[in-house]
PDB file of C-alpha atoms in Angstrom:
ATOM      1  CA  UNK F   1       7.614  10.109  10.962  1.00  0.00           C
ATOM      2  CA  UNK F   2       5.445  10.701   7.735  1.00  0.00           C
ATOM      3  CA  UNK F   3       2.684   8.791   7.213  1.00  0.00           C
ATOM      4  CA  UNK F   4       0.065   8.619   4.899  1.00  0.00           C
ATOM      5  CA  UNK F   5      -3.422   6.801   4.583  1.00  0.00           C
ATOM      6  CA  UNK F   6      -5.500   5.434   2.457  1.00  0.00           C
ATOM      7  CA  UNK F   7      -9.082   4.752   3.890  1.00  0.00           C
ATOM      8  CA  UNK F   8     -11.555   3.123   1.539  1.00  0.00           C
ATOM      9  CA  UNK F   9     -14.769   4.908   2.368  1.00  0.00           C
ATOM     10  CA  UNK F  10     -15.383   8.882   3.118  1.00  0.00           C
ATOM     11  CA  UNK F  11     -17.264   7.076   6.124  1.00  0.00           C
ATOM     12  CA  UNK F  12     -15.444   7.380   9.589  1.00  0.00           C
ATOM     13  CA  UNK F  13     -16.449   4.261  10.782  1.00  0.00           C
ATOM     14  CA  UNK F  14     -14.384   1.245  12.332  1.00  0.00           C
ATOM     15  CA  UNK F  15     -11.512   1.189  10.191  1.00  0.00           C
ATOM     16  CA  UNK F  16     -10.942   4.772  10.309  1.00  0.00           C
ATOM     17  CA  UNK F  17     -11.064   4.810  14.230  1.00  0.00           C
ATOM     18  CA  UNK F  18      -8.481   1.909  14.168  1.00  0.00           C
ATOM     19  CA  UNK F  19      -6.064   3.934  12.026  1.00  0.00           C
ATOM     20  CA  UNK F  20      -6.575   6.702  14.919  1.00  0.00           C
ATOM     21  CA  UNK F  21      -5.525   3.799  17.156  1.00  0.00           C
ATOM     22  CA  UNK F  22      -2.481   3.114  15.581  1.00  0.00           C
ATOM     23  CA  UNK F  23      -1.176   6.813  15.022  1.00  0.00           C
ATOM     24  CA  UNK F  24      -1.955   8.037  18.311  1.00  0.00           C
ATOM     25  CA  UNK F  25       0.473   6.066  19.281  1.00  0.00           C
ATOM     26  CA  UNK F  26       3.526   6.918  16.564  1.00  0.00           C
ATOM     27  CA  UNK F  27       5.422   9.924  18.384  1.00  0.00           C
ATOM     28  CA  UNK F  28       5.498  13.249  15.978  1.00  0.00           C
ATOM     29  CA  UNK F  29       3.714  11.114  13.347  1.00  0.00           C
ATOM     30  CA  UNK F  30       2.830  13.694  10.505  1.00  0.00           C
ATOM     31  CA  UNK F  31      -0.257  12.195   9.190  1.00  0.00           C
ATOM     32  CA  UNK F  32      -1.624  12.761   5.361  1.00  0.00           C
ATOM     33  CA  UNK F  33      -5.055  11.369   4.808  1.00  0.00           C
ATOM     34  CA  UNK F  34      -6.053  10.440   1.723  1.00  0.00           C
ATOM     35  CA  UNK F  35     -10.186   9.295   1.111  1.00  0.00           C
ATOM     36  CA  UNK F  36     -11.858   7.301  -1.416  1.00  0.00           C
ATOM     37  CA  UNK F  37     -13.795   7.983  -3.764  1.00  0.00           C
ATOM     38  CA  UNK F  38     -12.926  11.569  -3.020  1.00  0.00           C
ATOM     39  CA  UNK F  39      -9.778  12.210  -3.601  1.00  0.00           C
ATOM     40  CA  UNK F  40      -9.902   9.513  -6.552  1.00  0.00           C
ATOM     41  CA  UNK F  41     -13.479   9.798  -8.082  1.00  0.00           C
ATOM     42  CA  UNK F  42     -12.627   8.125 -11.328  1.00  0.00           C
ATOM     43  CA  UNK F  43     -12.908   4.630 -12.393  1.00  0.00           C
ATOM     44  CA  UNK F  44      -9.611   3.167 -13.934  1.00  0.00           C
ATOM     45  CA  UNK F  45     -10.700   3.006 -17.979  1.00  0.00           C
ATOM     46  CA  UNK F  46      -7.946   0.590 -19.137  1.00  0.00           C
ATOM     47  CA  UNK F  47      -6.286   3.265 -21.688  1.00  0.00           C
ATOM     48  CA  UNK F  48      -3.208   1.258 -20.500  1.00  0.00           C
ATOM     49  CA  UNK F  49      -0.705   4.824 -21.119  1.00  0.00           C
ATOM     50  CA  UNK F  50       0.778   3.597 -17.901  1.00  0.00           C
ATOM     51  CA  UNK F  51       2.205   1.163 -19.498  1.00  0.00           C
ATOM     52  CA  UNK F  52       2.634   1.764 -23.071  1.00  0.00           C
ATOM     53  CA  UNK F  53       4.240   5.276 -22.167  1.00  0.00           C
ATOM     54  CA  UNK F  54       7.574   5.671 -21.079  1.00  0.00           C
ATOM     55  CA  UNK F  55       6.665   8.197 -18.878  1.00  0.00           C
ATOM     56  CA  UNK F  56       3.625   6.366 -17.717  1.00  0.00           C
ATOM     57  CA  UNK F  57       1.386   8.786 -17.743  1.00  0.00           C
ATOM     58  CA  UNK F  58      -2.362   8.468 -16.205  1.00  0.00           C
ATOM     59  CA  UNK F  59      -5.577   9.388 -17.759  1.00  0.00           C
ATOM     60  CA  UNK F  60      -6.235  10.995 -14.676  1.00  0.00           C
ATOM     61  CA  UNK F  61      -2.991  12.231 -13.763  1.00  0.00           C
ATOM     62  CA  UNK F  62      -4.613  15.406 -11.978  1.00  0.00           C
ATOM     63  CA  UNK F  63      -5.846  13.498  -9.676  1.00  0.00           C
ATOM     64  CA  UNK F  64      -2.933  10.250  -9.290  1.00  0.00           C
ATOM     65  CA  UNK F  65       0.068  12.554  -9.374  1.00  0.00           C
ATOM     66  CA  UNK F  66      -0.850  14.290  -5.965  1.00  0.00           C
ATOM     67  CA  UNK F  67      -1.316  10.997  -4.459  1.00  0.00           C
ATOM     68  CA  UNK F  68       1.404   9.647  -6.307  1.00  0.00           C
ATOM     69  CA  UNK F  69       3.653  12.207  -4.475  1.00  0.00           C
ATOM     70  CA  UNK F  70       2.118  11.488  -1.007  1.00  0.00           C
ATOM     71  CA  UNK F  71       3.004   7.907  -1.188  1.00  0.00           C
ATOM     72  CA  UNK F  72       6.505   8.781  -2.717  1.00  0.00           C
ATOM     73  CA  UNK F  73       7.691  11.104   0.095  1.00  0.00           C
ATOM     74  CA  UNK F  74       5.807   9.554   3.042  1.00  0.00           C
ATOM     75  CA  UNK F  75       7.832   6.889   5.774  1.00  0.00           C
ATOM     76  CA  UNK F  76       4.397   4.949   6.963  1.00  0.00           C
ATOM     77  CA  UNK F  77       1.686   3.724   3.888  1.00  0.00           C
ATOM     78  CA  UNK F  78      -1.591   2.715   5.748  1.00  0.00           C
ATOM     79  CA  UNK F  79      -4.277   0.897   3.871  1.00  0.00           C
ATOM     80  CA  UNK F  80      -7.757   0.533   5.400  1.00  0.00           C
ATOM     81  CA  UNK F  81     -10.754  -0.927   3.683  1.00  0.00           C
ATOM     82  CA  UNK F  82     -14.197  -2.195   5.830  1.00  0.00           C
ATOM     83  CA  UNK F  83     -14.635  -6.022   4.549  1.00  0.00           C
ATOM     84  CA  UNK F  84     -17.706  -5.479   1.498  1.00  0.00           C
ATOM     85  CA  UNK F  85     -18.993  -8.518  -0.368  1.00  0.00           C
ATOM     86  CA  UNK F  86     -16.172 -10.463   1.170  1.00  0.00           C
ATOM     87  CA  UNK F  87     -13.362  -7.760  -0.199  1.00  0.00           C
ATOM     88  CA  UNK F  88     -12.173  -4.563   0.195  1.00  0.00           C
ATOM     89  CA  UNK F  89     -14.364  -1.182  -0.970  1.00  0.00           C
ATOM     90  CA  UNK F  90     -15.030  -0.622  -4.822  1.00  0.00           C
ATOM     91  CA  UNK F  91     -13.167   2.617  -4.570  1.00  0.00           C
ATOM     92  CA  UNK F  92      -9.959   0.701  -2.762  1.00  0.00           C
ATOM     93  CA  UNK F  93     -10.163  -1.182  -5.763  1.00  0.00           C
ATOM     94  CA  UNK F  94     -10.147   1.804  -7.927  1.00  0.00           C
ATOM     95  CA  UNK F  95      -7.070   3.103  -6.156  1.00  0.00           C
ATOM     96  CA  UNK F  96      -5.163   0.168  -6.470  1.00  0.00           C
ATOM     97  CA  UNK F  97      -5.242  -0.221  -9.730  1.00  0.00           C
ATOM     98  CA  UNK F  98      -4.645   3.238 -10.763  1.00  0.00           C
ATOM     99  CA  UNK F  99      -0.911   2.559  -9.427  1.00  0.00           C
ATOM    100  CA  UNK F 100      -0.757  -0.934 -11.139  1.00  0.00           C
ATOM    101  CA  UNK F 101       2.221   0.203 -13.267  1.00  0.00           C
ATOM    102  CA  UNK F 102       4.359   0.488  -9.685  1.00  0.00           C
ATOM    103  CA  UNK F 103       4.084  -2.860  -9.334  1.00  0.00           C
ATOM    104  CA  UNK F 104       7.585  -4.868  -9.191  1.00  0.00           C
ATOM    105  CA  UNK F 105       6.884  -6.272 -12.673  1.00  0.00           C
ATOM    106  CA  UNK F 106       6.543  -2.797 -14.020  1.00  0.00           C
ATOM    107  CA  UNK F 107       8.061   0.439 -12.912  1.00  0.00           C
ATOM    108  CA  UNK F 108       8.178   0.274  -9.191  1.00  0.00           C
ATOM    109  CA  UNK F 109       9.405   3.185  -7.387  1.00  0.00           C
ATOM    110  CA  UNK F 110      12.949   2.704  -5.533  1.00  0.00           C
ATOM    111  CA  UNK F 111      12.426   4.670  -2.151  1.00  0.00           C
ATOM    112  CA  UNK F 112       9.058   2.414  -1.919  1.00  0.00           C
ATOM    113  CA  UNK F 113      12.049  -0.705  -0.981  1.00  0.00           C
ATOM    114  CA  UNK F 114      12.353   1.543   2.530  1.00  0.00           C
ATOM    115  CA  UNK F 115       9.223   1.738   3.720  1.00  0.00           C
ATOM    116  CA  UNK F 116       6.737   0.249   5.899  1.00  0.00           C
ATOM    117  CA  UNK F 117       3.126  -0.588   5.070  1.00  0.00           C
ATOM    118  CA  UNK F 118      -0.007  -0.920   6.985  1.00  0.00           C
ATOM    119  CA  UNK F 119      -3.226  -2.925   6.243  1.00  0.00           C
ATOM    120  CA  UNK F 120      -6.399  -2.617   8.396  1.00  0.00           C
ATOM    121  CA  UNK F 121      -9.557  -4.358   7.736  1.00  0.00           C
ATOM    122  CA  UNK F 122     -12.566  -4.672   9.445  1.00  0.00           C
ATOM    123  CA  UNK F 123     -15.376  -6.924   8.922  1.00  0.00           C
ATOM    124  CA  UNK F 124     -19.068  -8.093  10.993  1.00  0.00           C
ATOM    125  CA  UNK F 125     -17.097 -11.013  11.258  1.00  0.00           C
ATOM    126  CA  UNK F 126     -13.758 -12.843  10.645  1.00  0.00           C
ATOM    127  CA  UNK F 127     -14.284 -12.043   7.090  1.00  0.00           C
ATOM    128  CA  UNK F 128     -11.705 -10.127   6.754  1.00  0.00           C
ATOM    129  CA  UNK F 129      -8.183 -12.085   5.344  1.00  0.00           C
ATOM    130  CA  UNK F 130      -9.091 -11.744   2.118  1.00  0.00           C
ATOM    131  CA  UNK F 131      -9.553  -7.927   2.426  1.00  0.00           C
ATOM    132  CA  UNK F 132      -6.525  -7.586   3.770  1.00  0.00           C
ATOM    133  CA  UNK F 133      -4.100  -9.526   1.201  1.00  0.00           C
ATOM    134  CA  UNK F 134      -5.695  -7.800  -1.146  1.00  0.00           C
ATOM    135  CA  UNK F 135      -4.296  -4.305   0.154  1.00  0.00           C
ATOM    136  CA  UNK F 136      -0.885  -6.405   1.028  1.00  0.00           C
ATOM    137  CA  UNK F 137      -0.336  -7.668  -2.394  1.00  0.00           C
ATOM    138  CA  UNK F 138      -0.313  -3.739  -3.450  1.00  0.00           C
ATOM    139  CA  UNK F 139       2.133  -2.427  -1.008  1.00  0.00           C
ATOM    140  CA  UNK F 140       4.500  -6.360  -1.286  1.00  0.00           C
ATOM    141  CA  UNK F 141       4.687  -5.671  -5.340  1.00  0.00           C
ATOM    142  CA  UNK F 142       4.968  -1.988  -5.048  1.00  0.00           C
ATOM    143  CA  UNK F 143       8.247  -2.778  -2.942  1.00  0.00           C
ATOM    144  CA  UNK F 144       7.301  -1.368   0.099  1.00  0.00           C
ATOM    145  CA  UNK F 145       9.822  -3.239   2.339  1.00  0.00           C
ATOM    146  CA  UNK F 146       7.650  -4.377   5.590  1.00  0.00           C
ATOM    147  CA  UNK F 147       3.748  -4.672   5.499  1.00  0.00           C
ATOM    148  CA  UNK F 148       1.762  -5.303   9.056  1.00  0.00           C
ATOM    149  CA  UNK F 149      -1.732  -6.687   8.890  1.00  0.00           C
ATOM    150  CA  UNK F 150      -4.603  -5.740  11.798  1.00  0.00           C
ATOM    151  CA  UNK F 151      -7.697  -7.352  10.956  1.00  0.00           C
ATOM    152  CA  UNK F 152     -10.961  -7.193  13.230  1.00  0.00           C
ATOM    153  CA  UNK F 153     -14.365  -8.961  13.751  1.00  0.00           C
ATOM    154  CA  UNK F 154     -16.221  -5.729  15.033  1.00  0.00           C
ATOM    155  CA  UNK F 155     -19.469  -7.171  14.618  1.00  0.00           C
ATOM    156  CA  UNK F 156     -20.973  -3.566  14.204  1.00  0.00           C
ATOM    157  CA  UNK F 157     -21.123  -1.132  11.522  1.00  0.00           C
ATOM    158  CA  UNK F 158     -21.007   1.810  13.752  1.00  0.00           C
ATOM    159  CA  UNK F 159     -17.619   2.152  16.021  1.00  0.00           C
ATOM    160  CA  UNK F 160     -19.451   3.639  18.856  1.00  0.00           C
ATOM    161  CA  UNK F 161     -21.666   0.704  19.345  1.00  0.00           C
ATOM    162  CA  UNK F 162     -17.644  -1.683  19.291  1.00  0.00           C
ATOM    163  CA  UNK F 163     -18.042  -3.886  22.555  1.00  0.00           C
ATOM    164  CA  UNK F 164     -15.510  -2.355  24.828  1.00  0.00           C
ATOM    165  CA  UNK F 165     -13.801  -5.892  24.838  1.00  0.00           C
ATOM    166  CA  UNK F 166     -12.927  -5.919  21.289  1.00  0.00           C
ATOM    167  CA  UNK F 167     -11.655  -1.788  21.617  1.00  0.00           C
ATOM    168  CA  UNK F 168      -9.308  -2.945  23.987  1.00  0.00           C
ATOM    169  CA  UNK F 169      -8.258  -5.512  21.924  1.00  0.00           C
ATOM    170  CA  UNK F 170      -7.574  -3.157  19.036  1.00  0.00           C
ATOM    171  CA  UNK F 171      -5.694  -0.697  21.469  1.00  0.00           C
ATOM    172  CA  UNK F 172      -3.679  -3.274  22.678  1.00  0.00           C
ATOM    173  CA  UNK F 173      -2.795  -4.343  18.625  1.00  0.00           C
ATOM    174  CA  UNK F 174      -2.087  -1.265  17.839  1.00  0.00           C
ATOM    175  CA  UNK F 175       0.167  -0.420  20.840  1.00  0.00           C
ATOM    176  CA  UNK F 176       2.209  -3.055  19.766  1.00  0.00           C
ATOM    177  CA  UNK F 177       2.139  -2.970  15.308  1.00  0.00           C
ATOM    178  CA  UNK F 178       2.882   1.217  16.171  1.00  0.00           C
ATOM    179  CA  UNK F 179       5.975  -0.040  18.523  1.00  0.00           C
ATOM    180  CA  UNK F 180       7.449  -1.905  15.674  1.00  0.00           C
ATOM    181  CA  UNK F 181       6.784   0.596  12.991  1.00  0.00           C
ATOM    182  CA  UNK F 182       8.343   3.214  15.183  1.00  0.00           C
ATOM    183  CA  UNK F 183      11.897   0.640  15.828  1.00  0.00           C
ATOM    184  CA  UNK F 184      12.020   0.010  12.263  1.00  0.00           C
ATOM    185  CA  UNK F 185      11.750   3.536  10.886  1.00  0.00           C
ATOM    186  CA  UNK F 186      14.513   3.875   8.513  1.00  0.00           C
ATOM    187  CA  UNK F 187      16.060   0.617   8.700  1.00  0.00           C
ATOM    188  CA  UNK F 188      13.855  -1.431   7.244  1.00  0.00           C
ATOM    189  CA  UNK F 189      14.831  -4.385   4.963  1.00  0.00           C
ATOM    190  CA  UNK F 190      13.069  -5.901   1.691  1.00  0.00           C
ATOM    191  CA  UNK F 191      11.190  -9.303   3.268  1.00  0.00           C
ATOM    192  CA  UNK F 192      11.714 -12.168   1.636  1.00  0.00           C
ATOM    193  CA  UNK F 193       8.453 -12.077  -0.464  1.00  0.00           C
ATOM    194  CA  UNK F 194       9.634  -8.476  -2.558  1.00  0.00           C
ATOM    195  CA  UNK F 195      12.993  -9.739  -2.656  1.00  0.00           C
ATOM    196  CA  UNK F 196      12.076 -12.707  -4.603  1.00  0.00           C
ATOM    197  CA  UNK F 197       9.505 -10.522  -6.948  1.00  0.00           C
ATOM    198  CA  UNK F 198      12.016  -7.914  -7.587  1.00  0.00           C
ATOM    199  CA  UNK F 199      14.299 -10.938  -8.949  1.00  0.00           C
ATOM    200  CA  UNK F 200      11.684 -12.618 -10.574  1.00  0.00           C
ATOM    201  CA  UNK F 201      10.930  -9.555 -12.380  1.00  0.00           C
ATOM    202  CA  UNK F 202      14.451  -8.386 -13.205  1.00  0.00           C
ATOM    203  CA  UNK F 203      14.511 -12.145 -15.240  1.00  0.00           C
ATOM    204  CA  UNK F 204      11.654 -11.379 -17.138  1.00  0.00           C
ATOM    205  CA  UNK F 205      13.104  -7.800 -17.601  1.00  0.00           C
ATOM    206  CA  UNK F 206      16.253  -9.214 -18.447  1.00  0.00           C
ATOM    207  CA  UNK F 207      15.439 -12.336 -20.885  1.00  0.00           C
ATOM    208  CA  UNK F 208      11.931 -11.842 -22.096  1.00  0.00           C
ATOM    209  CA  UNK F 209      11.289  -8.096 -22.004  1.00  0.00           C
ATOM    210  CA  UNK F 210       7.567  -8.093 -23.174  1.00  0.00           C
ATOM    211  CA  UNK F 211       7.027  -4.433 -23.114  1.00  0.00           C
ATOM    212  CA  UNK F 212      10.354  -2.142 -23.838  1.00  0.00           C
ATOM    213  CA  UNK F 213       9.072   0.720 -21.722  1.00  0.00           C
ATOM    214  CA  UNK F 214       9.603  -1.438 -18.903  1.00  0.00           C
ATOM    215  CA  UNK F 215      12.508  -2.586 -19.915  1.00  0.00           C
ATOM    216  CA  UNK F 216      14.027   0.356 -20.999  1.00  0.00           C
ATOM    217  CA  UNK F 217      13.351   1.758 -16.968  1.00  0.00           C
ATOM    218  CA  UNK F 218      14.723  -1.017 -15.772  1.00  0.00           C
ATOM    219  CA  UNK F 219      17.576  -0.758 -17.422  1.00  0.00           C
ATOM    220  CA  UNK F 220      17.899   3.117 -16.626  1.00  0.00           C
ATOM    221  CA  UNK F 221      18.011   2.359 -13.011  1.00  0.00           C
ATOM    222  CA  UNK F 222      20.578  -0.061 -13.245  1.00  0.00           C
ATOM    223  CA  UNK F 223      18.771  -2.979 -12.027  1.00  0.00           C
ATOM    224  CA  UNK F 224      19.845  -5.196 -14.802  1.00  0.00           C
ATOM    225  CA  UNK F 225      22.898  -4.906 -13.791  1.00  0.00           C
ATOM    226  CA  UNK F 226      24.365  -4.666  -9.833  1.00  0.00           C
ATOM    227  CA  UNK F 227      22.438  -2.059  -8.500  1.00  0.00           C
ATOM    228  CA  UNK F 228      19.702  -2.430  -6.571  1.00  0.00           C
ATOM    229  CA  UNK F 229      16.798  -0.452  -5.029  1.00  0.00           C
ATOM    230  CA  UNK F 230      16.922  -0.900  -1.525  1.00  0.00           C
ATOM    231  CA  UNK F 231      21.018  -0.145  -1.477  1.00  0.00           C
TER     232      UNK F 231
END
C-alpha cells in the first residue's frame, strides 16, 4: 500500500511518532513523507490562477506539483498537525489551502473518490477536535472516500516523556484504524458526507456556474451528465 504524509511541523514530536504507530502496522506500506514548512515554504498569496485558469496553475507550482503528484498516486493520505492556538500548525494551514481548488466545489481530482484519509492530532489536552476537522474537511471535499480521526491528550510536548499509559493507548488505536485501512484498501466507497458535496456541487455546476473554468472541467469529465468519479 502507498501512503503518503503530511506532518505539520519539521519537529518529530508526538504526532509524528503516532504516524510511526499507525504504519508500522500497514504490511508493505510504502511510505512518502512530506514536511511542513519544508517542503512547502511559501505562504499562499491569493493570485487566485487556481481558479481563474483552466489549467489551474499555482504560483508556486515548483513546489505544489511534486506534492500534488504524491497525493495523486498514493492509496493512504495521512494528515498530522500538533493542536497550536487551539488549531492545527500555520504551515498545515498553508498546505491546505494551496490545494483549495481540489475541493469538490472546484476541480477535485477523480482517483481522490478511492482513497482513504488519515487525521492525527495531538494536543496538552483534549484540545484537539477542532484540529482535526480542520484536516478532515480537506481530505471530505477533496473526495477522498473514507477519513479516520486519532486524536490524543499527550499532555507533553516531548514524546519520550508520553506516560506509558497513554502510548499504549495510542498503540492499541492504531492497531485497530491500520486494520481497517488495510480491509478497505481498494474498495473503498464515497461516505455519505462527499457524496452529498459532490451533488451539491454538480447543482451549482450545473444551474449557476459562477466561474466557467469550473464548469467547463466539470463538464469535461462528464459529471454533468451520468458519469461519476468513484465508478
Amino acid at each position: 500500500m502507498n501512503v503518503t504524509v503530511v506532518y505539520g511541523t519539521e519537529r518529530k514530536g508526538c504526532t509524528y511518532n503516532i504516524a510511526q504507530e499507525v504504519i508500522k502496522q500497514i504490511e508493505d506500506a510504502n511510505v512518502t513523507e512530506i514536511f511542513l514548512p519544508r517542503d512547502l515554504p511559501e505562504f499562499c498569496i491569493s493570485c487566485l490562477r487556481c481558479f481563474s485558469e483552466e489549467k489551474g496553475t499555482c504560483t508556486h507550482s515548483n513546489y505544489t506539483n511534486p506534492i500534488r503528484q504524491k497525493l495523486l498516486s498514493t492509496d493512504l493520505i495521512i494528515l498530522t498537525s500538533p493542536v497550536y492556538s487551539y488549531h492545527v500548525t500555520g504551515q498545515m494551514k498553508v498546505f491546505l489551502d494551496h490545494f483549495a481548488n481540489m475541493w469538490i466545489v472546484h476541480r477535485p481530482e477523480k482517483n481522490m473518490f478511492h482513497k482513504q484519509g488519515l487525521v492525527i492530532a495531538t494536543g496538552s489536552g483534549p484540545v484537539y477536535n477542532h484540529s482535526l476537522k480542520e484536516m478532515k474537511d480537506s481530505l471530505d471535499f477533496w473526495g477522498v472516500a473514507k477519513t479516520y480521526k486519532m486524536g490524543f491528550a499527550v499532555y507533553e510536548t516531548r514524546w519520550k516523556c508520553v506516560s506509558v499509559k497513554i502510548k499504549n493507548k495510542i498503540t492499541k488505536k492504531a492497531k485497530k484504524v491500520a486494520k481497517k485501512i488495510q480491509k478497505n484498501n481498494g474498495k473503498v466507497k464515497p461516505c455519505f458526507r462527499v457524496r452529498k458535496w459532490f451533488f451539491v456541487s454538480r447543482m451549482m455546476q450545473k444551474y449557476i456556474g459562477s466561474n466557467p473554468p469550473d464548469v467547463k472541467y466539470w463538464r469535461e469529465q462528464g459529471w454533468l451528465g451520468r458519469e461519476r468519479p468513484w465508478r
